[in-house]
JSON list of C-alpha atoms in Angstrom, two decimals:
[
{"chain": "A", "resi": 1, "resn": "MET", "atom": "CA", "xyz": [69.70, 122.07, 90.49]},
{"chain": "A", "resi": 2, "resn": "ASP", "atom": "CA", "xyz": [69.24, 125.65, 90.42]},
{"chain": "A", "resi": 3, "resn": "PRO", "atom": "CA", "xyz": [69.03, 127.71, 87.29]},
{"chain": "A", "resi": 4, "resn": "SER", "atom": "CA", "xyz": [71.33, 130.34, 88.24]},
{"chain": "A", "resi": 5, "resn": "ARG", "atom": "CA", "xyz": [74.40, 127.46, 88.42]},
{"chain": "A", "resi": 6, "resn": "SER", "atom": "CA", "xyz": [76.34, 128.02, 84.92]},
{"chain": "A", "resi": 7, "resn": "THR", "atom": "CA", "xyz": [77.08, 125.12, 83.45]},
{"chain": "A", "resi": 8, "resn": "ASN", "atom": "CA", "xyz": [79.88, 124.14, 84.54]},
{"chain": "A", "resi": 9, "resn": "GLN", "atom": "CA", "xyz": [79.08, 124.20, 87.68]},
{"chain": "A", "resi": 10, "resn": "LYS", "atom": "CA", "xyz": [76.45, 121.89, 87.11]},
{"chain": "A", "resi": 11, "resn": "THR", "atom": "CA", "xyz": [78.67, 119.67, 85.56]},
{"chain": "A", "resi": 12, "resn": "TYR", "atom": "CA", "xyz": [80.82, 119.57, 88.15]},
{"chain": "A", "resi": 13, "resn": "ILE", "atom": "CA", "xyz": [77.96, 119.39, 91.09]},
{"chain": "A", "resi": 14, "resn": "HIS", "atom": "CA", "xyz": [76.92, 116.50, 88.85]},
{"chain": "A", "resi": 15, "resn": "ILE", "atom": "CA", "xyz": [80.76, 114.56, 88.37]},
{"chain": "A", "resi": 16, "resn": "ALA", "atom": "CA", "xyz": [80.98, 114.67, 92.22]},
{"chain": "A", "resi": 17, "resn": "GLN", "atom": "CA", "xyz": [78.17, 113.77, 93.08]},
{"chain": "A", "resi": 18, "resn": "THR", "atom": "CA", "xyz": [78.40, 110.93, 90.85]},
{"chain": "A", "resi": 19, "resn": "PHE", "atom": "CA", "xyz": [82.26, 110.20, 92.51]},
{"chain": "A", "resi": 20, "resn": "LEU", "atom": "CA", "xyz": [80.76, 110.00, 95.67]},
{"chain": "A", "resi": 21, "resn": "MET", "atom": "CA", "xyz": [77.72, 107.69, 94.27]},
{"chain": "A", "resi": 22, "resn": "HIS", "atom": "CA", "xyz": [79.94, 105.40, 93.19]},
{"chain": "A", "resi": 23, "resn": "LEU", "atom": "CA", "xyz": [83.04, 105.84, 96.46]},
{"chain": "A", "resi": 24, "resn": "ARG", "atom": "CA", "xyz": [79.77, 105.02, 98.95]},
{"chain": "A", "resi": 25, "resn": "GLY", "atom": "CA", "xyz": [78.46, 101.98, 96.49]},
{"chain": "A", "resi": 26, "resn": "GLN", "atom": "CA", "xyz": [81.52, 99.74, 97.26]},
{"chain": "A", "resi": 27, "resn": "PHE", "atom": "CA", "xyz": [80.45, 99.87, 101.30]},
{"chain": "A", "resi": 28, "resn": "PRO", "atom": "CA", "xyz": [80.29, 98.67, 103.81]},
{"chain": "A", "resi": 29, "resn": "ILE", "atom": "CA", "xyz": [81.99, 95.30, 103.46]},
{"chain": "A", "resi": 30, "resn": "THR", "atom": "CA", "xyz": [79.91, 92.41, 104.50]},
{"chain": "A", "resi": 31, "resn": "GLN", "atom": "CA", "xyz": [83.12, 89.11, 103.16]},
{"chain": "A", "resi": 32, "resn": "ALA", "atom": "CA", "xyz": [86.46, 89.29, 103.12]},
{"chain": "A", "resi": 33, "resn": "THR", "atom": "CA", "xyz": [86.32, 88.26, 98.88]},
{"chain": "A", "resi": 34, "resn": "GLN", "atom": "CA", "xyz": [85.12, 91.72, 98.40]},
{"chain": "A", "resi": 35, "resn": "PRO", "atom": "CA", "xyz": [87.73, 93.98, 97.65]},
{"chain": "A", "resi": 36, "resn": "ILE", "atom": "CA", "xyz": [87.17, 97.60, 96.68]},
{"chain": "A", "resi": 37, "resn": "LYS", "atom": "CA", "xyz": [87.58, 97.79, 93.09]},
{"chain": "A", "resi": 38, "resn": "LEU", "atom": "CA", "xyz": [87.64, 102.09, 92.96]},
{"chain": "A", "resi": 39, "resn": "ARG", "atom": "CA", "xyz": [90.24, 102.58, 94.86]},
{"chain": "A", "resi": 40, "resn": "LYS", "atom": "CA", "xyz": [92.63, 105.79, 92.87]},
{"chain": "A", "resi": 41, "resn": "ALA", "atom": "CA", "xyz": [91.11, 108.57, 91.95]},
{"chain": "A", "resi": 42, "resn": "SER", "atom": "CA", "xyz": [92.26, 107.60, 88.32]},
{"chain": "A", "resi": 43, "resn": "ASP", "atom": "CA", "xyz": [89.94, 104.41, 88.96]},
{"chain": "A", "resi": 44, "resn": "PHE", "atom": "CA", "xyz": [87.47, 106.63, 89.45]},
{"chain": "A", "resi": 45, "resn": "ALA", "atom": "CA", "xyz": [87.85, 109.24, 86.85]},
{"chain": "A", "resi": 46, "resn": "ASP", "atom": "CA", "xyz": [88.24, 105.82, 84.30]},
{"chain": "A", "resi": 47, "resn": "ILE", "atom": "CA", "xyz": [84.25, 105.14, 85.32]},
{"chain": "A", "resi": 48, "resn": "LEU", "atom": "CA", "xyz": [83.19, 108.66, 84.64]},
{"chain": "A", "resi": 49, "resn": "ASN", "atom": "CA", "xyz": [85.50, 109.12, 81.37]},
{"chain": "A", "resi": 50, "resn": "ILE", "atom": "CA", "xyz": [87.07, 112.08, 82.21]},
{"chain": "A", "resi": 51, "resn": "HIS", "atom": "CA", "xyz": [90.16, 112.99, 83.45]},
{"chain": "A", "resi": 52, "resn": "VAL", "atom": "CA", "xyz": [91.29, 112.62, 86.73]},
{"chain": "A", "resi": 53, "resn": "ASN", "atom": "CA", "xyz": [92.40, 116.22, 86.55]},
{"chain": "A", "resi": 54, "resn": "HIS", "atom": "CA", "xyz": [88.43, 117.56, 85.78]},
{"chain": "A", "resi": 55, "resn": "LEU", "atom": "CA", "xyz": [87.62, 114.56, 88.31]},
{"chain": "A", "resi": 56, "resn": "ASN", "atom": "CA", "xyz": [89.59, 116.64, 91.23]},
{"chain": "A", "resi": 57, "resn": "ARG", "atom": "CA", "xyz": [88.46, 120.28, 90.24]},
{"chain": "A", "resi": 58, "resn": "ALA", "atom": "CA", "xyz": [85.01, 119.65, 90.54]},
{"chain": "A", "resi": 59, "resn": "VAL", "atom": "CA", "xyz": [85.36, 117.18, 93.59]},
{"chain": "A", "resi": 60, "resn": "LYS", "atom": "CA", "xyz": [87.40, 120.02, 95.17]},
{"chain": "A", "resi": 61, "resn": "LEU", "atom": "CA", "xyz": [84.79, 122.42, 94.76]},
{"chain": "A", "resi": 62, "resn": "TYR", "atom": "CA", "xyz": [81.97, 120.62, 95.85]},
{"chain": "A", "resi": 63, "resn": "THR", "atom": "CA", "xyz": [83.28, 118.91, 98.64]},
{"chain": "A", "resi": 64, "resn": "GLY", "atom": "CA", "xyz": [86.09, 121.11, 99.85]},
{"chain": "A", "resi": 65, "resn": "LYS", "atom": "CA", "xyz": [88.88, 118.02, 99.73]},
{"chain": "A", "resi": 66, "resn": "THR", "atom": "CA", "xyz": [90.96, 116.36, 97.40]},
{"chain": "A", "resi": 67, "resn": "THR", "atom": "CA", "xyz": [89.44, 113.13, 95.46]},
{"chain": "A", "resi": 68, "resn": "THR", "atom": "CA", "xyz": [92.26, 111.07, 97.83]},
{"chain": "A", "resi": 69, "resn": "SER", "atom": "CA", "xyz": [91.20, 112.52, 100.52]},
{"chain": "A", "resi": 70, "resn": "ASN", "atom": "CA", "xyz": [88.03, 112.20, 100.10]},
{"chain": "A", "resi": 71, "resn": "ILE", "atom": "CA", "xyz": [89.00, 108.30, 99.29]},
{"chain": "A", "resi": 72, "resn": "ASN", "atom": "CA", "xyz": [91.21, 108.28, 102.46]},
{"chain": "A", "resi": 73, "resn": "GLU", "atom": "CA", "xyz": [88.43, 109.02, 104.65]},
{"chain": "A", "resi": 74, "resn": "ARG", "atom": "CA", "xyz": [85.97, 106.63, 103.28]},
{"chain": "A", "resi": 75, "resn": "TYR", "atom": "CA", "xyz": [88.17, 103.74, 103.59]},
{"chain": "A", "resi": 76, "resn": "VAL", "atom": "CA", "xyz": [89.57, 104.85, 107.08]},
{"chain": "A", "resi": 77, "resn": "LYS", "atom": "CA", "xyz": [85.75, 104.42, 108.43]},
{"chain": "A", "resi": 78, "resn": "GLU", "atom": "CA", "xyz": [85.12, 101.29, 106.84]},
{"chain": "A", "resi": 79, "resn": "ALA", "atom": "CA", "xyz": [88.44, 99.86, 107.82]},
{"chain": "A", "resi": 80, "resn": "ARG", "atom": "CA", "xyz": [87.29, 100.93, 111.98]},
{"chain": "A", "resi": 81, "resn": "GLY", "atom": "CA", "xyz": [84.44, 99.51, 110.95]},
{"chain": "A", "resi": 82, "resn": "LEU", "atom": "CA", "xyz": [85.84, 96.28, 109.97]},
{"chain": "A", "resi": 83, "resn": "LEU", "atom": "CA", "xyz": [88.05, 96.47, 112.85]},
{"chain": "A", "resi": 84, "resn": "LYS", "atom": "CA", "xyz": [85.26, 96.72, 115.09]},
{"chain": "A", "resi": 85, "resn": "ARG", "atom": "CA", "xyz": [82.63, 94.38, 113.91]},
{"chain": "A", "resi": 86, "resn": "THR", "atom": "CA", "xyz": [84.79, 91.74, 112.68]},
{"chain": "A", "resi": 87, "resn": "ASP", "atom": "CA", "xyz": [87.56, 88.85, 113.73]},
{"chain": "A", "resi": 88, "resn": "TRP", "atom": "CA", "xyz": [89.20, 89.25, 110.03]},
{"chain": "A", "resi": 89, "resn": "PRO", "atom": "CA", "xyz": [92.86, 89.19, 110.49]},
{"chain": "A", "resi": 90, "resn": "ILE", "atom": "CA", "xyz": [94.33, 92.89, 109.39]},
{"chain": "A", "resi": 91, "resn": "THR", "atom": "CA", "xyz": [95.92, 90.67, 105.98]},
{"chain": "A", "resi": 92, "resn": "THR", "atom": "CA", "xyz": [92.59, 90.05, 105.13]},
{"chain": "A", "resi": 93, "resn": "ILE", "atom": "CA", "xyz": [91.58, 93.96, 106.02]},
{"chain": "A", "resi": 94, "resn": "ALA", "atom": "CA", "xyz": [94.72, 94.78, 104.06]},
{"chain": "A", "resi": 95, "resn": "ILE", "atom": "CA", "xyz": [94.08, 92.47, 101.12]},
{"chain": "A", "resi": 96, "resn": "VAL", "atom": "CA", "xyz": [89.95, 93.86, 100.26]},
{"chain": "A", "resi": 97, "resn": "PHE", "atom": "CA", "xyz": [91.81, 97.16, 100.41]},
{"chain": "A", "resi": 98, "resn": "GLY", "atom": "CA", "xyz": [94.14, 96.40, 98.08]},
{"chain": "A", "resi": 99, "resn": "PHE", "atom": "CA", "xyz": [97.27, 96.91, 100.09]},
{"chain": "A", "resi": 100, "resn": "ARG", "atom": "CA", "xyz": [99.66, 94.25, 98.71]},
{"chain": "A", "resi": 101, "resn": "GLU", "atom": "CA", "xyz": [101.06, 93.84, 102.31]},
{"chain": "A", "resi": 102, "resn": "ALA", "atom": "CA", "xyz": [99.89, 94.57, 105.60]},
{"chain": "A", "resi": 103, "resn": "ASN", "atom": "CA", "xyz": [102.62, 96.24, 106.96]},
{"chain": "A", "resi": 104, "resn": "HIS", "atom": "CA", "xyz": [101.55, 99.51, 104.20]},
{"chain": "A", "resi": 105, "resn": "PHE", "atom": "CA", "xyz": [97.62, 99.17, 105.64]},
{"chain": "A", "resi": 106, "resn": "SER", "atom": "CA", "xyz": [98.93, 98.68, 108.67]},
{"chain": "A", "resi": 107, "resn": "THR", "atom": "CA", "xyz": [101.23, 102.78, 108.15]},
{"chain": "A", "resi": 108, "resn": "PHE", "atom": "CA", "xyz": [97.86, 104.17, 106.28]},
{"chain": "A", "resi": 109, "resn": "PHE", "atom": "CA", "xyz": [95.84, 103.28, 108.79]},
{"chain": "A", "resi": 110, "resn": "LYS", "atom": "CA", "xyz": [98.46, 104.79, 111.93]},
{"chain": "A", "resi": 111, "resn": "LYS", "atom": "CA", "xyz": [98.84, 107.81, 109.71]},
{"chain": "A", "resi": 112, "resn": "HIS", "atom": "CA", "xyz": [94.76, 108.72, 109.39]},
{"chain": "A", "resi": 113, "resn": "VAL", "atom": "CA", "xyz": [94.03, 107.22, 112.70]},
{"chain": "A", "resi": 114, "resn": "GLY", "atom": "CA", "xyz": [97.03, 107.69, 115.16]},
{"chain": "A", "resi": 115, "resn": "CYS", "atom": "CA", "xyz": [97.44, 103.94, 115.58]},
{"chain": "A", "resi": 116, "resn": "THR", "atom": "CA", "xyz": [98.14, 100.60, 114.33]},
{"chain": "A", "resi": 117, "resn": "PRO", "atom": "CA", "xyz": [94.49, 98.05, 113.42]},
{"chain": "A", "resi": 118, "resn": "THR", "atom": "CA", "xyz": [95.80, 96.21, 116.31]},
{"chain": "A", "resi": 119, "resn": "ASN", "atom": "CA", "xyz": [95.74, 98.72, 118.93]},
{"chain": "A", "resi": 120, "resn": "TYR", "atom": "CA", "xyz": [92.88, 100.76, 117.08]},
{"chain": "A", "resi": 121, "resn": "ARG", "atom": "CA", "xyz": [90.70, 97.16, 117.74]},
{"chain": "A", "resi": 122, "resn": "THR", "atom": "CA", "xyz": [91.97, 96.59, 121.13]},
{"chain": "A", "resi": 123, "resn": "ILE", "atom": "CA", "xyz": [91.40, 99.46, 121.94]},
{"chain": "A", "resi": 124, "resn": "LYS", "atom": "CA", "xyz": [87.80, 99.05, 120.85]},
{"chain": "A", "resi": 125, "resn": "ILE", "atom": "CA", "xyz": [87.01, 95.82, 122.32]},
{"chain": "A", "resi": 126, "resn": "LYS", "atom": "CA", "xyz": [87.87, 96.69, 126.46]},
{"chain": "A", "resi": 127, "resn": "LYS", "atom": "CA", "xyz": [85.26, 99.92, 125.55]}
]
């Protein structure tokens, strides 16, 4: 780390990098019985033993995006991959991501991708 950085800057960098390491460490998902354990900013804050506001501040300064945005982007990336490379039912993928209902996962996916998981899978299979 740059010696000219303040202690706060170094701390924020360390927190954000540790968060990203834990986030990436949950992927790739290779088995339908491999549920994601860290789903929310508060889950990450708990394992880092810091307040969620401290985590959010560090991640925002480091990445320019909110903690939730970072989590959602990674979820969408992995969900797209699962839809392309597996034949798992949408319900199974929803459960792996921690959604209690498949329609909640579908709503989340459509909000971030612009189409439903079923439509996405159909489009990607045709290509």
